[in-house]
Amino acid sequence: MIQIAPSILSADFSRLGDQVQMVEEAGAEVLHIDVMDGHFVPNLTFGPAIVKSLRNHSKMRFDVHLMVEEPEKFIVEFAKAGADHITFHLETSLHAHRLIQQIKEQGMTAGIALNPATPLDGVKYILQDLDMVLLMTVNPGFGGQNFIPNVLPKIQVLHRHLEQTQSSCLIQVDGGINLETAAMVAQAGAHILVAGAAVFAQADPQQAVKNIRKAAGLMKGE
Ligand code: DX5
Ligand code: ZN
C-alpha cells in the first residue's frame, strides 16, 4: 500500500496547523518535515519548535528529513519535540551506523537519504538496520523543482534488492512528485511518496492527496 507524505515546505505557514489537519483528513499517513540548515543545502527552514507545536494538531507520523550538517546534534531535540522518524543524509555522516542506533535509542524509526548522484552502495551493508531509504528525486534544498528521471533505475535496483533479501525497509521518494511522476515511481517500486507543491500549491490540497494516491495506486493495482 502506497503512503502519501505531504511536505509542509510548500504549505501556507500563516495557517500551518489548519493545513496539516486538512491533509490528515484527506488520508495522508505521514507528514514530511524538511529541516534545512543553510550549509548542507542553500536554504533555511524550521527546527524542533515547529514539530512540537504541530504535534498537538495531528496524529500523523511525523517524518523529519534532516538536510543539515552534523545531524547527530539534533536527534534528541527532535525526539523530545514529538518526531516519529528521522532521515539523515548519507553525505553528512561518517558514522551512519552509529547515528541509526542513536535515532532508535530515542524511540524513533530511522532512514537514510541519498542525493540523486549518490550510489546505493553506501547503504547496502546497513539496510537491515534501516526502516527507510529516501531516494532524492531532486537536488535537496527547495520545493517545486523538476523530477530527475535518472533516479528511476536506482529505485528499481533497490526495490529488487529489498525483495530478494525479504527486507521490510521502505523506499521513500522526494522531489518533483506529481500525478505523472507518482505513477512512474510507484511502478519502479517506491512505497512512500513525498509531495510538496503537488499538494499545498494546489487549489484543493485534499483532492490532490487523493489524486496522487490514485495515480500511484493504479500502477500497483491498488
Ligand atoms: C526538497 C525537500 C522536499 C520538498 C519536495 O529538498 O526535501 O521534501 O518539499 O517538494 P516538491 O514535492 O514540491 O518537489
Ligand atoms: Zn524532504
PDB file of C-alpha atoms and ligand atoms in Angstrom:
ATOM      1  CA  MET A   1       0.000   0.000   0.000  1.00  0.00           C
ATOM      2  CA  ILE A   2       1.399   3.352  -1.103  1.00  0.00           C
ATOM      3  CA  GLN A   3       1.703   6.021   1.574  1.00  0.00           C
ATOM      4  CA  ILE A   4       1.427   9.742   0.832  1.00  0.00           C
ATOM      5  CA  ALA A   5       3.615  12.175   2.770  1.00  0.00           C
ATOM      6  CA  PRO A   6       2.708  15.840   2.177  1.00  0.00           C
ATOM      7  CA  SER A   7       5.718  18.125   2.703  1.00  0.00           C
ATOM      8  CA  ILE A   8       4.926  21.243   4.702  1.00  0.00           C
ATOM      9  CA  LEU A   9       7.707  23.097   2.879  1.00  0.00           C
ATOM     10  CA  SER A  10       5.085  24.278   0.366  1.00  0.00           C
ATOM     11  CA  ALA A  11       2.345  24.932   2.936  1.00  0.00           C
ATOM     12  CA  ASP A  12       0.976  28.343   3.896  1.00  0.00           C
ATOM     13  CA  PHE A  13       2.952  28.931   7.108  1.00  0.00           C
ATOM     14  CA  SER A  14       0.496  31.568   8.325  1.00  0.00           C
ATOM     15  CA  ARG A  15      -2.032  28.762   8.895  1.00  0.00           C
ATOM     16  CA  LEU A  16       0.151  25.724   9.244  1.00  0.00           C
ATOM     17  CA  GLY A  17      -1.968  23.887  11.837  1.00  0.00           C
ATOM     18  CA  ASP A  18      -5.050  24.050   9.590  1.00  0.00           C
ATOM     19  CA  GLN A  19      -3.099  22.905   6.542  1.00  0.00           C
ATOM     20  CA  VAL A  20      -1.757  19.898   8.423  1.00  0.00           C
ATOM     21  CA  GLN A  21      -5.214  18.932   9.665  1.00  0.00           C
ATOM     22  CA  MET A  22      -6.543  19.286   6.140  1.00  0.00           C
ATOM     23  CA  VAL A  23      -4.133  16.737   4.627  1.00  0.00           C
ATOM     24  CA  GLU A  24      -4.635  14.376   7.562  1.00  0.00           C
ATOM     25  CA  GLU A  25      -8.396  14.420   6.932  1.00  0.00           C
ATOM     26  CA  ALA A  26      -7.676  13.649   3.274  1.00  0.00           C
ATOM     27  CA  GLY A  27      -5.993  10.417   4.374  1.00  0.00           C
ATOM     28  CA  ALA A  28      -2.273  11.259   4.284  1.00  0.00           C
ATOM     29  CA  GLU A  29      -0.432   8.816   6.550  1.00  0.00           C
ATOM     30  CA  VAL A  30       2.803  10.735   7.026  1.00  0.00           C
ATOM     31  CA  LEU A  31       3.738  14.403   7.494  1.00  0.00           C
ATOM     32  CA  HIS A  32       7.084  15.231   5.896  1.00  0.00           C
ATOM     33  CA  ILE A  33       9.044  17.975   7.670  1.00  0.00           C
ATOM     34  CA  ASP A  34      12.066  19.365   5.821  1.00  0.00           C
ATOM     35  CA  VAL A  35      14.769  20.701   8.113  1.00  0.00           C
ATOM     36  CA  MET A  36      17.447  22.776   6.340  1.00  0.00           C
ATOM     37  CA  ASP A  37      20.483  24.483   7.860  1.00  0.00           C
ATOM     38  CA  GLY A  38      21.839  26.750   5.103  1.00  0.00           C
ATOM     39  CA  HIS A  39      25.049  24.676   4.981  1.00  0.00           C
ATOM     40  CA  PHE A  40      24.269  21.229   3.629  1.00  0.00           C
ATOM     41  CA  VAL A  41      21.644  22.872   1.421  1.00  0.00           C
ATOM     42  CA  PRO A  42      21.374  26.529   0.344  1.00  0.00           C
ATOM     43  CA  ASN A  43      18.152  27.187   2.243  1.00  0.00           C
ATOM     44  CA  LEU A  44      16.845  27.560   5.798  1.00  0.00           C
ATOM     45  CA  THR A  45      13.629  26.159   7.245  1.00  0.00           C
ATOM     46  CA  PHE A  46      12.474  25.036  10.667  1.00  0.00           C
ATOM     47  CA  GLY A  47      13.611  23.257  13.812  1.00  0.00           C
ATOM     48  CA  PRO A  48      12.160  21.229  16.697  1.00  0.00           C
ATOM     49  CA  ALA A  49       9.883  24.077  17.888  1.00  0.00           C
ATOM     50  CA  ILE A  50       7.678  23.679  14.793  1.00  0.00           C
ATOM     51  CA  VAL A  51       7.453  19.921  15.336  1.00  0.00           C
ATOM     52  CA  LYS A  52       6.458  20.495  18.950  1.00  0.00           C
ATOM     53  CA  SER A  53       3.615  22.886  18.154  1.00  0.00           C
ATOM     54  CA  LEU A  54       2.315  20.767  15.247  1.00  0.00           C
ATOM     55  CA  ARG A  55       2.318  17.668  17.456  1.00  0.00           C
ATOM     56  CA  ASN A  56      -0.870  18.940  19.152  1.00  0.00           C
ATOM     57  CA  HIS A  57      -2.605  19.274  15.794  1.00  0.00           C
ATOM     58  CA  SER A  58      -2.041  15.849  14.285  1.00  0.00           C
ATOM     59  CA  LYS A  59      -1.825  12.102  14.841  1.00  0.00           C
ATOM     60  CA  MET A  60       0.042  11.509  11.562  1.00  0.00           C
ATOM     61  CA  ARG A  61       3.527  10.028  11.666  1.00  0.00           C
ATOM     62  CA  PHE A  62       5.987  12.920  11.792  1.00  0.00           C
ATOM     63  CA  ASP A  63       8.788  12.215   9.335  1.00  0.00           C
ATOM     64  CA  VAL A  64      11.692  14.615   9.844  1.00  0.00           C
ATOM     65  CA  HIS A  65      14.014  14.944   6.841  1.00  0.00           C
ATOM     66  CA  LEU A  66      17.266  16.409   8.126  1.00  0.00           C
ATOM     67  CA  MET A  67      19.162  18.302   5.446  1.00  0.00           C
ATOM     68  CA  VAL A  68      21.775  19.520   7.897  1.00  0.00           C
ATOM     69  CA  GLU A  69      25.440  19.048   8.623  1.00  0.00           C
ATOM     70  CA  GLU A  70      26.256  17.219  11.862  1.00  0.00           C
ATOM     71  CA  PRO A  71      22.793  15.635  12.103  1.00  0.00           C
ATOM     72  CA  GLU A  72      23.809  13.809  15.319  1.00  0.00           C
ATOM     73  CA  LYS A  73      23.463  17.113  17.192  1.00  0.00           C
ATOM     74  CA  PHE A  74      19.713  17.321  16.609  1.00  0.00           C
ATOM     75  CA  ILE A  75      18.367  13.811  17.256  1.00  0.00           C
ATOM     76  CA  VAL A  76      17.420  14.202  20.928  1.00  0.00           C
ATOM     77  CA  GLU A  77      15.689  17.548  20.437  1.00  0.00           C
ATOM     78  CA  PHE A  78      13.514  16.259  17.587  1.00  0.00           C
ATOM     79  CA  ALA A  79      12.617  13.173  19.618  1.00  0.00           C
ATOM     80  CA  LYS A  80      11.576  15.350  22.557  1.00  0.00           C
ATOM     81  CA  ALA A  81       9.514  17.536  20.214  1.00  0.00           C
ATOM     82  CA  GLY A  82       7.473  14.534  19.057  1.00  0.00           C
ATOM     83  CA  ALA A  83       9.106  13.259  15.846  1.00  0.00           C
ATOM     84  CA  ASP A  84       8.328   9.622  14.977  1.00  0.00           C
ATOM     85  CA  HIS A  85      11.006   9.186  12.337  1.00  0.00           C
ATOM     86  CA  ILE A  86      14.278  10.827  11.352  1.00  0.00           C
ATOM     87  CA  THR A  87      16.010  10.589   7.999  1.00  0.00           C
ATOM     88  CA  PHE A  88      19.522  11.982   7.668  1.00  0.00           C
ATOM     89  CA  HIS A  89      21.682  12.284   4.559  1.00  0.00           C
ATOM     90  CA  LEU A  90      24.428   9.733   3.996  1.00  0.00           C
ATOM     91  CA  GLU A  91      26.503  12.589   2.566  1.00  0.00           C
ATOM     92  CA  THR A  92      26.531  14.252   6.021  1.00  0.00           C
ATOM     93  CA  SER A  93      27.612  11.338   8.191  1.00  0.00           C
ATOM     94  CA  LEU A  94      30.881   9.459   8.561  1.00  0.00           C
ATOM     95  CA  HIS A  95      29.261   7.178  11.149  1.00  0.00           C
ATOM     96  CA  ALA A  96      25.902   6.329   9.639  1.00  0.00           C
ATOM     97  CA  HIS A  97      25.501   3.056  11.533  1.00  0.00           C
ATOM     98  CA  ARG A  98      26.110   4.747  14.886  1.00  0.00           C
ATOM     99  CA  LEU A  99      23.631   7.510  14.060  1.00  0.00           C
ATOM    100  CA  ILE A 100      20.924   4.976  13.165  1.00  0.00           C
ATOM    101  CA  GLN A 101      21.363   3.404  16.611  1.00  0.00           C
ATOM    102  CA  GLN A 102      21.138   6.832  18.267  1.00  0.00           C
ATOM    103  CA  ILE A 103      17.854   7.559  16.488  1.00  0.00           C
ATOM    104  CA  LYS A 104      16.415   4.183  17.536  1.00  0.00           C
ATOM    105  CA  GLU A 105      17.552   4.656  21.140  1.00  0.00           C
ATOM    106  CA  GLN A 106      15.289   7.719  21.176  1.00  0.00           C
ATOM    107  CA  GLY A 107      12.311   5.541  20.223  1.00  0.00           C
ATOM    108  CA  MET A 108      12.095   6.691  16.587  1.00  0.00           C
ATOM    109  CA  THR A 109      12.491   4.860  13.292  1.00  0.00           C
ATOM    110  CA  ALA A 110      15.495   5.699  11.136  1.00  0.00           C
ATOM    111  CA  GLY A 111      16.099   6.453   7.474  1.00  0.00           C
ATOM    112  CA  ILE A 112      18.985   7.459   5.251  1.00  0.00           C
ATOM    113  CA  ALA A 113      18.611   9.834   2.309  1.00  0.00           C
ATOM    114  CA  LEU A 114      20.721   9.680  -0.834  1.00  0.00           C
ATOM    115  CA  ASN A 115      21.154  12.614  -3.195  1.00  0.00           C
ATOM    116  CA  PRO A 116      20.488  11.832  -6.875  1.00  0.00           C
ATOM    117  CA  ALA A 117      24.227  11.405  -7.575  1.00  0.00           C
ATOM    118  CA  THR A 118      24.958   9.220  -4.520  1.00  0.00           C
ATOM    119  CA  PRO A 119      25.129   5.494  -5.312  1.00  0.00           C
ATOM    120  CA  LEU A 120      23.235   2.830  -3.350  1.00  0.00           C
ATOM    121  CA  ASP A 121      26.472   1.167  -2.195  1.00  0.00           C
ATOM    122  CA  GLY A 122      26.710   3.296   0.965  1.00  0.00           C
ATOM    123  CA  VAL A 123      23.539   1.790   2.453  1.00  0.00           C
ATOM    124  CA  LYS A 124      23.963  -1.780   1.195  1.00  0.00           C
ATOM    125  CA  TYR A 125      25.562  -3.193   4.341  1.00  0.00           C
ATOM    126  CA  ILE A 126      23.338  -1.378   6.840  1.00  0.00           C
ATOM    127  CA  LEU A 127      19.960  -1.989   5.201  1.00  0.00           C
ATOM    128  CA  GLN A 128      18.947  -4.475   7.899  1.00  0.00           C
ATOM    129  CA  ASP A 129      19.185  -1.654  10.472  1.00  0.00           C
ATOM    130  CA  LEU A 130      17.201   0.852   8.418  1.00  0.00           C
ATOM    131  CA  ASP A 131      13.446   1.396   8.363  1.00  0.00           C
ATOM    132  CA  MET A 132      13.564   3.520   5.235  1.00  0.00           C
ATOM    133  CA  VAL A 133      15.799   4.679   2.403  1.00  0.00           C
ATOM    134  CA  LEU A 134      14.926   8.063   0.930  1.00  0.00           C
ATOM    135  CA  LEU A 135      15.926   8.388  -2.699  1.00  0.00           C
ATOM    136  CA  MET A 136      16.003  12.080  -3.595  1.00  0.00           C
ATOM    137  CA  THR A 137      14.408  12.716  -6.981  1.00  0.00           C
ATOM    138  CA  VAL A 138      15.585  16.358  -6.988  1.00  0.00           C
ATOM    139  CA  ASN A 139      18.658  18.033  -5.535  1.00  0.00           C
ATOM    140  CA  PRO A 140      17.682  18.843  -1.942  1.00  0.00           C
ATOM    141  CA  GLY A 141      17.025  22.411  -0.841  1.00  0.00           C
ATOM    142  CA  PHE A 142      13.838  23.653  -2.470  1.00  0.00           C
ATOM    143  CA  GLY A 143      10.263  22.679  -3.209  1.00  0.00           C
ATOM    144  CA  GLY A 144       8.719  22.812  -6.651  1.00  0.00           C
ATOM    145  CA  GLN A 145      11.700  21.517  -8.644  1.00  0.00           C
ATOM    146  CA  ASN A 146      11.536  19.144 -11.601  1.00  0.00           C
ATOM    147  CA  PHE A 147      11.770  15.388 -11.075  1.00  0.00           C
ATOM    148  CA  ILE A 148      15.094  13.823 -12.163  1.00  0.00           C
ATOM    149  CA  PRO A 149      14.158  10.708 -14.178  1.00  0.00           C
ATOM    150  CA  ASN A 150      17.678   9.223 -13.927  1.00  0.00           C
ATOM    151  CA  VAL A 151      16.772   8.152 -10.376  1.00  0.00           C
ATOM    152  CA  LEU A 152      14.128   5.672 -11.635  1.00  0.00           C
ATOM    153  CA  PRO A 153      16.621   2.811 -12.242  1.00  0.00           C
ATOM    154  CA  LYS A 154      18.025   3.397  -8.749  1.00  0.00           C
ATOM    155  CA  ILE A 155      14.534   2.881  -7.282  1.00  0.00           C
ATOM    156  CA  GLN A 156      14.167  -0.310  -9.321  1.00  0.00           C
ATOM    157  CA  VAL A 157      17.535  -1.713  -8.224  1.00  0.00           C
ATOM    158  CA  LEU A 158      16.865  -1.008  -4.545  1.00  0.00           C
ATOM    159  CA  HIS A 159      13.343  -2.421  -4.766  1.00  0.00           C
ATOM    160  CA  ARG A 160      14.627  -5.636  -6.337  1.00  0.00           C
ATOM    161  CA  HIS A 161      17.338  -5.962  -3.698  1.00  0.00           C
ATOM    162  CA  LEU A 162      14.848  -5.448  -0.848  1.00  0.00           C
ATOM    163  CA  GLU A 163      12.562  -8.099  -2.316  1.00  0.00           C
ATOM    164  CA  GLN A 164      15.407 -10.575  -2.792  1.00  0.00           C
ATOM    165  CA  THR A 165      16.549 -10.113   0.802  1.00  0.00           C
ATOM    166  CA  GLN A 166      12.937 -10.119   2.111  1.00  0.00           C
ATOM    167  CA  SER A 167      13.614  -6.786   3.766  1.00  0.00           C
ATOM    168  CA  SER A 168      10.845  -4.710   5.348  1.00  0.00           C
ATOM    169  CA  CYS A 169      12.799  -1.493   4.689  1.00  0.00           C
ATOM    170  CA  LEU A 170      10.647   1.019   2.789  1.00  0.00           C
ATOM    171  CA  ILE A 171      11.628   3.210  -0.161  1.00  0.00           C
ATOM    172  CA  GLN A 172      10.634   6.865   0.044  1.00  0.00           C
ATOM    173  CA  VAL A 173      10.960   9.265  -2.884  1.00  0.00           C
ATOM    174  CA  ASP A 174      11.134  13.034  -2.512  1.00  0.00           C
ATOM    175  CA  GLY A 175      11.107  15.817  -5.075  1.00  0.00           C
ATOM    176  CA  GLY A 176       9.064  16.652  -8.138  1.00  0.00           C
ATOM    177  CA  ILE A 177       6.318  14.150  -7.373  1.00  0.00           C
ATOM    178  CA  ASN A 178       3.099  14.946  -9.241  1.00  0.00           C
ATOM    179  CA  LEU A 179       0.363  12.826 -10.835  1.00  0.00           C
ATOM    180  CA  GLU A 180       2.607  11.772 -13.702  1.00  0.00           C
ATOM    181  CA  THR A 181       5.785  11.055 -11.739  1.00  0.00           C
ATOM    182  CA  ALA A 182       3.825   9.398  -8.888  1.00  0.00           C
ATOM    183  CA  ALA A 183       2.811   6.685 -11.324  1.00  0.00           C
ATOM    184  CA  MET A 184       6.414   6.307 -12.520  1.00  0.00           C
ATOM    185  CA  VAL A 185       7.962   5.953  -9.054  1.00  0.00           C
ATOM    186  CA  ALA A 186       5.199   3.602  -7.887  1.00  0.00           C
ATOM    187  CA  GLN A 187       5.855   1.368 -10.848  1.00  0.00           C
ATOM    188  CA  ALA A 188       9.589   1.457 -10.081  1.00  0.00           C
ATOM    189  CA  GLY A 189       8.897   0.250  -6.520  1.00  0.00           C
ATOM    190  CA  ALA A 190       8.600   3.282  -4.211  1.00  0.00           C
ATOM    191  CA  HIS A 191       6.433   2.850  -1.088  1.00  0.00           C
ATOM    192  CA  ILE A 192       6.179   6.374   0.377  1.00  0.00           C
ATOM    193  CA  LEU A 193       5.702   9.412  -1.875  1.00  0.00           C
ATOM    194  CA  VAL A 194       6.603  12.856  -0.554  1.00  0.00           C
ATOM    195  CA  ALA A 195       4.734  15.669  -2.279  1.00  0.00           C
ATOM    196  CA  GLY A 196       5.033  19.377  -1.509  1.00  0.00           C
ATOM    197  CA  ALA A 197       3.952  21.656  -4.338  1.00  0.00           C
ATOM    198  CA  ALA A 198       1.700  18.953  -5.822  1.00  0.00           C
ATOM    199  CA  VAL A 199      -0.359  19.108  -2.609  1.00  0.00           C
ATOM    200  CA  PHE A 200      -0.080  22.516  -0.950  1.00  0.00           C
ATOM    201  CA  ALA A 201       0.266  24.649  -4.093  1.00  0.00           C
ATOM    202  CA  GLN A 202      -2.994  23.231  -5.436  1.00  0.00           C
ATOM    203  CA  ALA A 203      -6.413  24.888  -5.106  1.00  0.00           C
ATOM    204  CA  ASP A 204      -7.708  21.771  -3.320  1.00  0.00           C
ATOM    205  CA  PRO A 205      -4.911  20.070  -1.316  1.00  0.00           C
ATOM    206  CA  GLN A 206      -7.276  17.334  -0.074  1.00  0.00           C
ATOM    207  CA  GLN A 207      -8.268  16.311  -3.580  1.00  0.00           C
ATOM    208  CA  ALA A 208      -4.577  16.497  -4.557  1.00  0.00           C
ATOM    209  CA  VAL A 209      -3.641  13.914  -1.886  1.00  0.00           C
ATOM    210  CA  LYS A 210      -6.370  11.596  -3.168  1.00  0.00           C
ATOM    211  CA  ASN A 211      -5.377  12.079  -6.794  1.00  0.00           C
ATOM    212  CA  ILE A 212      -1.701  11.328  -6.124  1.00  0.00           C
ATOM    213  CA  ARG A 213      -2.655   8.161  -4.228  1.00  0.00           C
ATOM    214  CA  LYS A 214      -4.911   7.115  -7.095  1.00  0.00           C
ATOM    215  CA  ALA A 215      -2.252   7.786  -9.738  1.00  0.00           C
ATOM    216  CA  ALA A 216       0.315   5.756  -7.753  1.00  0.00           C
ATOM    217  CA  GLY A 217      -2.109   3.017  -6.720  1.00  0.00           C
ATOM    218  CA  LEU A 218      -3.233   2.340 -10.284  1.00  0.00           C
ATOM    219  CA  MET A 219       0.324   1.292 -11.121  1.00  0.00           C
ATOM    220  CA  LYS A 220       0.351  -1.061  -8.136  1.00  0.00           C
ATOM    221  CA  GLY A 221      -3.112  -2.458  -8.840  1.00  0.00           C
ATOM    222  CA  GLU A 222      -4.429  -0.962  -5.569  1.00  0.00           C
TER     223      GLU A 222
HETATM  224  C1  DX5 B   1      13.462  19.228  -1.068  1.00  0.00           C
HETATM  225  C2  DX5 B   1      12.625  18.624   0.035  1.00  0.00           C
HETATM  226  C3  DX5 B   1      11.322  18.131  -0.394  1.00  0.00           C
HETATM  227  C4  DX5 B   1      10.392  19.167  -0.957  1.00  0.00           C
HETATM  228  C5  DX5 B   1       9.696  18.493  -2.083  1.00  0.00           C
HETATM  229  O1  DX5 B   1      14.749  19.391  -0.630  1.00  0.00           O
HETATM  230  O2  DX5 B   1      13.321  17.528   0.632  1.00  0.00           O
HETATM  231  O3  DX5 B   1      10.662  17.390   0.643  1.00  0.00           O
HETATM  232  O4  DX5 B   1       9.449  19.662  -0.060  1.00  0.00           O
HETATM  233  O5  DX5 B   1       8.942  19.444  -2.734  1.00  0.00           O
HETATM  234  P1  DX5 B   1       8.204  19.147  -4.120  1.00  0.00           P
HETATM  235  O6  DX5 B   1       7.295  17.964  -3.882  1.00  0.00           O
HETATM  236  O7  DX5 B   1       7.488  20.417  -4.359  1.00  0.00           O
HETATM  237  O8  DX5 B   1       9.273  18.842  -5.129  1.00  0.00           O
HETATM  238 ZN    ZN B   2      12.172  16.259   2.020  1.00  0.00          ZN
END
